[in-house]
Amino acid sequence: MKELRYRFSTGFFIILSLALLIFGGNNTSLMGNIRSTTLDFFVSVFNVVSLPLEGADSFAQWMQRVAIVFSENERLRNENEQLKQAQIISSQLAIDNQRLKRLLNVGEGKINTIAAARVVSDSNSPFFKSVLINRGVNNGIKKGYAVINEDGIVGRIINAGYSSSRVLLATDMNSRIPVKLAATGINMILEGDNSPYPRLSFLPIGEEVAIGDLILTSGYGMIFPHDLPVGQVVEINDKDIRIKLSAKLYNLNYVSIVAYDVLQKLPDAFEGEVKEEAN
Amino acid sequence: MVALDNKSGIGFKAGIPFISTVILILLMQLHYKIPYINNIFPYFSLLAIYYWCIFKPNLMPMSAVFFLGLFQDILSGGPLGMTALCFILIRVFVIAQSGRFLEREFLFNWLVFIMVSIVYGFLNWAIASLYLKETQNLWNSLGQSLLTIAIFPFLSLMLSWVNKFLATENR
């Protein structure tokens, strides 16, 4: 009898696991809700448990800074001199840019920073690249919003609970981000493949890419604002072009969640023409 | 089949194997900020499941193993049921062999764990490859298995302290 019960429970749980695996994908709303509720509860636990790690990390960084304080000071002084000159040039370019945009009636996208969040958990899996942040629907976060940090793009929200959200990293196999070459503006797609160096695909025939080329977001996906730093080309071979992301995904601390709304309103001059044609 | 101990004799402490595994699962999900560590992060939870299924199988029933696997799947963002299925299969193997394990010493358990850990890594890789419809990097799974094998002595020592604590309470 005991043997029969054991066999029954084993079979039952194996079938249940297989059923979950086959039918319980992220798209199922019930499963999504169960995930969100569990994560909402455990995000506070992660907040507390990760405090010693945060402390150790801060201490290590402080030690590093103390060790290189003199050489760092010298380097920063030189850099400051260069930046002062670059600032003068960039302000002139900004004025020019604004004037030209006004002439061309360019419709700009609007970037709303929804929230800043702390990364509290990592999937720590070679097959699924995602992190958990401690902000959710209560803070205005929605599924699909872009996640960035001071260095560049990080990923996008794939699941938002009340007080936690899951971020699909740009290196994940399911991540696709529209990008462009900074120098020529050629549009491509950044494809994650679970490796630390995602690949670029859909390079038009005849176009060339070189190692060291900068990659920016194109803004076409309507998720990431345009011209955000993505990374740099580090490897080109027969099969693919690989880039190193600007953001260090293994060392995420705080991230920003942004919503990108392209202005739907037509420029005033153009709107006038449309009205005239309608009349 | 394994002879069942008396659960009621140790009261609420019967939940310690389950709780210790939950803690290890939580530790597996922390953000460690070490480059490439997430590709070869050791399977703490596998080690705990293996240990408790050998030494306290009655306190780590099939339902508990299933929920622990599901819990790990939820926290890690992986497909639901993947880890649960692997844990169940590992439990079935350990319970089938438990008569042999219980008689042997640490080194024998470690040697068996080498095989269990590699099979678990392979299972994970196979399920992930099927789920993602693309062959994944097997070396990462192998790296995870090897690292788990390497930490087995330390973690099993800690779990043995917990086990001794349970045994003292049981007397």
XYZ file of C-alpha atoms in Angstrom:
450
model
C 0.000 0.000 0.000
C 2.829 2.328 0.994
C 4.675 1.438 -2.192
C 1.569 2.178 -4.262
C 1.120 5.561 -2.571
C 4.748 6.421 -3.218
C 4.461 5.504 -6.875
C 1.252 7.468 -7.226
C 2.703 10.628 -5.630
C 5.869 10.345 -7.760
C 3.853 9.989 -10.954
C 1.497 12.788 -9.945
C 4.276 15.317 -9.252
C 6.218 14.373 -12.393
C 3.091 14.891 -14.522
C 2.338 18.162 -12.693
C 5.889 19.425 -13.352
C 5.667 18.483 -17.017
C 2.252 20.148 -17.317
C 3.638 23.344 -15.749
C 6.620 23.220 -18.053
C 4.487 22.816 -21.174
C 1.447 24.961 -20.359
C 2.671 27.329 -17.638
C 4.745 29.728 -19.718
C 5.225 33.345 -18.766
C 2.294 34.305 -20.974
C -0.263 32.605 -18.764
C -1.777 35.344 -16.640
C -2.473 33.013 -13.695
C 1.149 31.874 -13.587
C 2.292 35.466 -14.020
C 0.173 36.497 -11.028
C 1.515 33.646 -8.894
C 5.068 34.646 -9.793
C 4.429 38.331 -9.054
C 2.766 37.647 -5.701
C 5.594 35.352 -4.575
C 8.226 37.831 -5.709
C 6.422 40.746 -4.012
C 6.631 38.824 -0.757
C 10.250 37.769 -1.150
C 11.596 41.065 -2.469
C 11.594 42.442 1.071
C 13.497 39.327 2.203
C 16.029 39.905 -0.587
C 16.283 43.555 0.439
C 17.398 42.507 3.905
C 19.494 39.466 2.923
C 21.425 41.436 0.308
C 22.413 44.153 2.810
C 25.598 42.382 3.997
C 26.581 41.854 0.354
C 25.977 45.539 -0.334
C 28.096 46.421 2.687
C 30.937 44.142 1.578
C 30.778 45.574 -1.931
C 30.850 49.175 -0.666
C 33.782 48.359 1.593
C 35.742 46.752 -1.259
C 35.055 49.773 -3.474
C 36.104 52.163 -0.697
C 39.370 50.238 -0.222
C 40.003 50.379 -3.959
C 39.384 54.119 -4.028
C 41.663 54.745 -1.074
C 44.435 52.696 -2.679
C 44.423 54.709 -5.898
C 43.463 58.123 -4.560
C 46.636 59.983 -5.651
C 46.901 58.585 -9.183
C 43.134 58.957 -9.588
C 43.316 62.626 -8.553
C 46.006 63.310 -11.143
C 44.015 61.522 -13.853
C 40.835 63.431 -12.956
C 42.636 66.790 -13.117
C 43.809 66.042 -16.650
C 40.408 64.754 -17.635
C 38.769 67.877 -16.193
C 40.927 70.082 -18.420
C 39.928 68.100 -21.492
C 36.265 68.080 -20.504
C 36.181 71.869 -20.074
C 37.281 72.249 -23.687
C 34.870 69.560 -24.869
C 32.032 71.309 -23.015
C 32.564 74.519 -24.966
C 32.479 72.624 -28.274
C 29.437 70.562 -27.263
C 27.407 73.613 -26.199
C 28.067 75.161 -29.614
C 26.976 71.907 -31.283
C 23.861 71.742 -29.118
C 22.803 75.216 -30.237
C 23.412 74.265 -33.885
C 21.530 71.015 -33.432
C 18.523 72.766 -31.890
C 18.434 75.336 -34.702
C 18.568 72.628 -37.398
C 15.882 70.558 -35.709
C 13.627 73.628 -35.589
C 14.243 74.153 -39.311
C 13.397 70.516 -40.116
C 10.405 70.287 -37.719
C 11.761 67.069 -36.209
C 9.264 65.366 -33.834
C 11.155 64.357 -30.712
C 10.347 61.460 -28.420
C 9.657 62.121 -24.780
C 11.536 60.181 -22.117
C 9.825 59.771 -18.760
C 11.905 58.412 -15.923
C 9.380 56.344 -14.021
C 11.474 55.198 -11.070
C 14.901 54.308 -9.798
C 15.234 50.825 -8.364
C 17.752 48.605 -6.669
C 18.682 45.207 -8.103
C 17.988 42.728 -5.323
C 18.175 39.354 -6.993
C 19.728 37.631 -9.976
C 18.586 34.496 -11.787
C 22.187 33.189 -11.561
C 21.462 30.765 -14.380
C 23.377 30.242 -17.629
C 20.081 29.791 -19.502
C 17.885 32.609 -18.209
C 19.293 36.104 -17.750
C 17.104 38.293 -15.617
C 17.256 40.334 -12.427
C 14.674 41.341 -9.864
C 14.230 44.998 -8.862
C 12.483 46.390 -5.805
C 9.955 48.608 -7.608
C 6.700 47.593 -9.230
C 3.236 48.676 -10.348
C 2.892 50.788 -7.165
C 5.733 52.961 -8.496
C 4.252 53.298 -11.983
C 6.213 50.476 -13.610
C 4.546 48.521 -16.410
C 5.520 45.513 -18.514
C 7.642 46.578 -21.486
C 9.325 49.627 -19.954
C 13.016 50.083 -20.676
C 15.622 49.661 -17.938
C 18.873 51.605 -18.147
C 21.702 52.699 -15.903
C 24.361 55.411 -16.085
C 26.445 53.354 -18.550
C 23.760 52.307 -21.011
C 20.900 49.913 -21.602
C 20.235 47.051 -19.214
C 17.037 45.351 -20.410
C 13.271 45.630 -20.227
C 10.522 44.812 -17.742
C 8.863 41.454 -18.458
C 6.843 41.002 -15.294
C 5.632 43.709 -12.914
C 4.253 42.916 -9.465
C 3.053 45.448 -6.887
C 6.445 46.072 -5.346
C 8.841 44.109 -7.538
C 9.540 43.613 -11.233
C 11.573 41.238 -13.297
C 13.994 42.705 -15.832
C 14.948 40.654 -18.880
C 18.613 41.485 -19.478
C 19.899 42.435 -22.927
C 22.012 39.247 -22.903
C 19.025 36.915 -22.512
C 18.134 34.634 -25.371
C 14.686 36.231 -25.729
C 15.987 39.802 -25.860
C 15.829 41.715 -29.166
C 16.700 45.418 -29.212
C 16.718 47.695 -32.283
C 20.103 49.416 -32.461
C 22.185 51.421 -34.924
C 25.808 52.075 -35.685
C 26.708 55.432 -34.137
C 28.931 56.507 -37.046
C 26.741 55.607 -40.033
C 23.253 55.201 -38.532
C 22.785 51.703 -40.044
C 19.953 49.945 -38.230
C 20.408 46.459 -36.853
C 18.990 44.184 -34.172
C 20.856 43.286 -31.004
C 20.143 39.639 -30.198
C 20.898 38.112 -26.830
C 22.040 34.490 -26.821
C 22.763 33.957 -23.105
C 26.456 34.723 -23.667
C 28.064 37.834 -22.120
C 28.550 39.277 -25.614
C 25.260 39.586 -27.539
C 25.330 39.558 -31.337
C 24.290 42.040 -33.992
C 22.108 40.771 -36.802
C 20.456 42.075 -39.980
C 23.463 44.043 -41.163
C 22.523 45.225 -44.693
C 24.555 43.633 -47.509
C 27.475 45.816 -48.530
C 27.671 47.657 -45.209
C 30.688 47.180 -43.007
C 31.309 47.132 -39.289
C 34.679 47.420 -37.602
C 35.923 46.406 -34.184
C 35.534 49.304 -31.796
C 32.441 50.778 -33.528
C 29.971 52.302 -31.129
C 26.415 50.987 -31.020
C 23.440 53.116 -29.896
C 19.732 52.412 -29.574
C 17.758 53.358 -32.684
C 14.487 54.017 -30.854
C 12.535 51.983 -33.424
C 11.234 49.433 -30.968
C 9.345 52.197 -29.120
C 10.749 50.757 -25.896
C 14.223 52.244 -25.677
C 14.730 55.960 -26.344
C 17.041 56.618 -29.281
C 20.784 57.286 -28.972
C 21.346 55.550 -25.652
C 24.742 53.847 -25.413
C 24.512 50.102 -26.005
C 28.095 48.964 -26.426
C 31.074 48.486 -28.662
C 31.850 45.896 -31.353
C 34.471 43.505 -29.976
C 34.415 40.526 -32.308
C 33.677 40.012 -35.993
C 33.829 36.566 -37.553
C 32.179 34.666 -40.404
C 29.128 33.813 -38.357
C 28.392 36.884 -36.265
C 29.284 40.305 -34.945
C 29.513 40.471 -31.166
C 29.420 43.503 -28.916
C 30.468 44.264 -25.383
C 27.672 46.068 -23.559
C 28.477 49.448 -21.990
C 26.570 48.535 -18.836
C 28.255 45.943 -16.661
C 25.344 43.565 -16.163
C 27.190 41.553 -13.518
C 27.666 44.665 -11.410
C 24.259 46.295 -11.405
C 23.359 48.292 -8.363
C 20.733 50.890 -9.132
C 18.828 51.143 -12.406
C 16.340 53.601 -13.908
C 13.086 52.564 -15.474
C 12.085 54.769 -18.389
C 9.015 55.034 -20.581
C 9.460 56.307 -24.092
C 6.550 58.115 -25.741
C 6.988 59.374 -29.260
C 5.068 62.625 -29.655
C 1.935 61.908 -31.644
C 1.188 65.622 -32.209
C 2.219 66.870 -35.623
C 4.378 69.973 -35.881
C 2.188 73.113 -36.041
C 3.166 74.083 -39.595
C 2.454 70.569 -40.913
C -0.873 70.418 -39.048
C -1.971 73.651 -40.758
C -1.248 72.165 -44.193
C -3.259 69.027 -43.371
C -6.256 71.130 -42.287
C -6.114 73.196 -45.454
C -6.041 70.023 -47.595
C -9.026 68.623 -45.701
C -11.061 71.792 -46.338
C 11.478 1.712 0.711
C 12.928 3.844 3.391
C 11.726 3.285 6.880
C 9.941 6.391 8.068
C 11.075 8.018 11.294
C 8.639 9.497 13.712
C 8.073 13.128 12.642
C 6.081 14.108 15.697
C 9.031 13.378 17.964
C 10.851 16.517 16.882
C 7.855 18.849 16.653
C 8.206 22.051 14.680
C 11.865 21.258 13.992
C 10.627 18.786 11.383
C 10.514 21.813 9.097
C 14.249 22.521 9.418
C 15.344 20.549 6.311
C 12.740 22.392 4.260
C 13.674 25.784 5.718
C 17.409 25.180 5.287
C 16.797 24.369 1.603
C 14.673 27.525 1.210
C 17.558 29.573 2.681
C 20.010 28.005 0.235
C 17.635 28.753 -2.656
C 17.457 32.393 -1.495
C 21.272 32.528 -1.333
C 21.390 31.204 -4.897
C 19.341 34.161 -6.096
C 21.395 36.985 -4.588
C 23.195 39.382 -6.893
C 26.888 38.679 -6.204
C 28.446 41.200 -8.621
C 31.195 38.799 -9.687
C 31.868 38.602 -13.446
C 30.618 35.401 -15.136
C 29.593 33.822 -11.816
C 25.982 33.439 -12.936
C 27.066 31.050 -15.696
C 28.659 28.611 -13.278
C 26.802 29.282 -10.039
C 26.740 26.100 -7.891
C 23.485 24.228 -7.283
C 23.184 24.804 -3.507
C 19.610 23.570 -3.532
C 20.507 20.290 -5.261
C 23.046 19.624 -2.567
C 20.487 20.237 0.178
C 17.849 18.062 -1.510
C 20.406 15.260 -1.960
C 21.591 15.503 1.640
C 18.146 15.543 3.233
C 16.810 12.795 0.961
C 19.613 10.558 2.236
C 19.575 11.442 5.919
C 16.007 12.584 6.599
C 13.857 11.387 3.667
C 10.684 11.561 5.748
C 11.281 15.271 6.358
C 11.824 15.890 2.650
C 8.773 14.271 1.042
C 7.951 14.381 -2.653
C 5.536 17.313 -2.183
C 8.226 19.358 -0.385
C 10.753 18.609 -3.129
C 8.220 19.677 -5.751
C 7.396 22.959 -4.007
C 11.068 23.739 -3.416
C 11.747 23.241 -7.126
C 8.776 25.398 -8.017
C 9.929 28.058 -5.563
C 13.364 28.138 -7.189
C 11.786 28.386 -10.646
C 9.657 31.343 -9.517
C 12.600 33.197 -7.962
C 15.019 32.547 -10.808
C 12.580 33.485 -13.571
C 13.102 30.161 -15.336
C 10.284 28.030 -16.756
C 7.956 26.739 -14.045
C 8.386 23.028 -13.427
C 11.953 22.727 -14.717
C 13.772 22.549 -11.381
C 10.786 20.807 -9.765
C 11.037 17.983 -12.302
C 14.810 17.657 -11.853
C 14.482 17.582 -8.044
C 11.791 14.903 -8.197
C 13.941 12.706 -10.424
C 16.915 13.155 -8.083
C 14.725 12.220 -5.099
C 13.438 9.112 -6.874
C 17.044 8.033 -7.520
C 18.252 8.735 -3.986
C 15.287 6.977 -2.347
C 15.766 3.944 -4.604
C 19.411 3.771 -3.530
C 18.969 4.947 0.072
C 19.665 1.527 1.606
C 23.155 1.700 0.151
C 23.820 5.356 1.026
C 22.892 5.192 4.674
C 25.410 2.460 5.387
C 28.339 4.287 3.805
C 30.565 7.123 4.910
C 31.058 10.651 3.574
C 33.444 9.778 0.748
C 31.033 7.328 -0.809
C 28.217 9.907 -0.675
C 30.484 12.452 -2.310
C 31.392 10.048 -5.117
C 27.718 9.318 -5.774
C 27.021 13.058 -5.669
C 29.539 13.614 -8.475
C 27.349 11.487 -10.702
C 24.105 13.038 -9.402
C 25.400 16.580 -9.922
C 26.559 15.897 -13.489
C 23.271 14.181 -14.374
C 21.350 17.111 -12.824
C 23.402 19.604 -14.851
C 22.760 17.610 -18.003
C 19.017 17.441 -17.229
C 18.918 21.204 -16.686
C 20.745 21.780 -19.946
C 18.482 19.389 -21.890
C 15.240 20.893 -20.532
C 16.477 24.477 -21.079
C 17.542 23.623 -24.646
C 14.156 22.055 -25.388
C 12.290 24.943 -23.758
C 14.270 27.638 -25.573
C 14.256 25.594 -28.814
C 17.980 26.148 -29.241
C 20.962 24.158 -28.009
C 22.492 25.848 -25.000
C 26.085 25.858 -23.859
C 26.647 22.524 -22.099
C 29.956 23.709 -20.618
C 28.132 26.172 -18.379
C 26.048 23.371 -16.887
C 29.147 21.259 -16.459
C 30.858 24.203 -14.729
C 27.919 24.527 -12.350
C 28.041 20.794 -11.611
C 31.801 20.839 -10.955
C 31.538 23.827 -8.636
C 28.715 22.105 -6.746
C 30.867 18.988 -6.393
C 33.699 21.174 -5.079
C 31.578 22.790 -2.369
C 29.923 19.506 -1.344
C 32.269 18.876 1.650
C 31.686 22.348 3.149
C 27.955 22.554 2.649
C 27.302 18.949 3.681
C 29.344 19.608 6.840
C 27.064 22.531 7.675
C 23.981 20.471 6.931
C 25.366 17.658 9.114
C 25.475 20.111 12.054
C 21.825 20.845 11.453
C 21.168 17.114 11.187
C 22.954 16.463 14.502
C 20.881 19.206 16.087
C 17.743 17.440 14.849
C 19.009 14.081 16.132
C 19.721 15.480 19.627
C 16.240 16.878 19.763
C 14.848 13.511 18.735
C 16.328 11.635 21.716
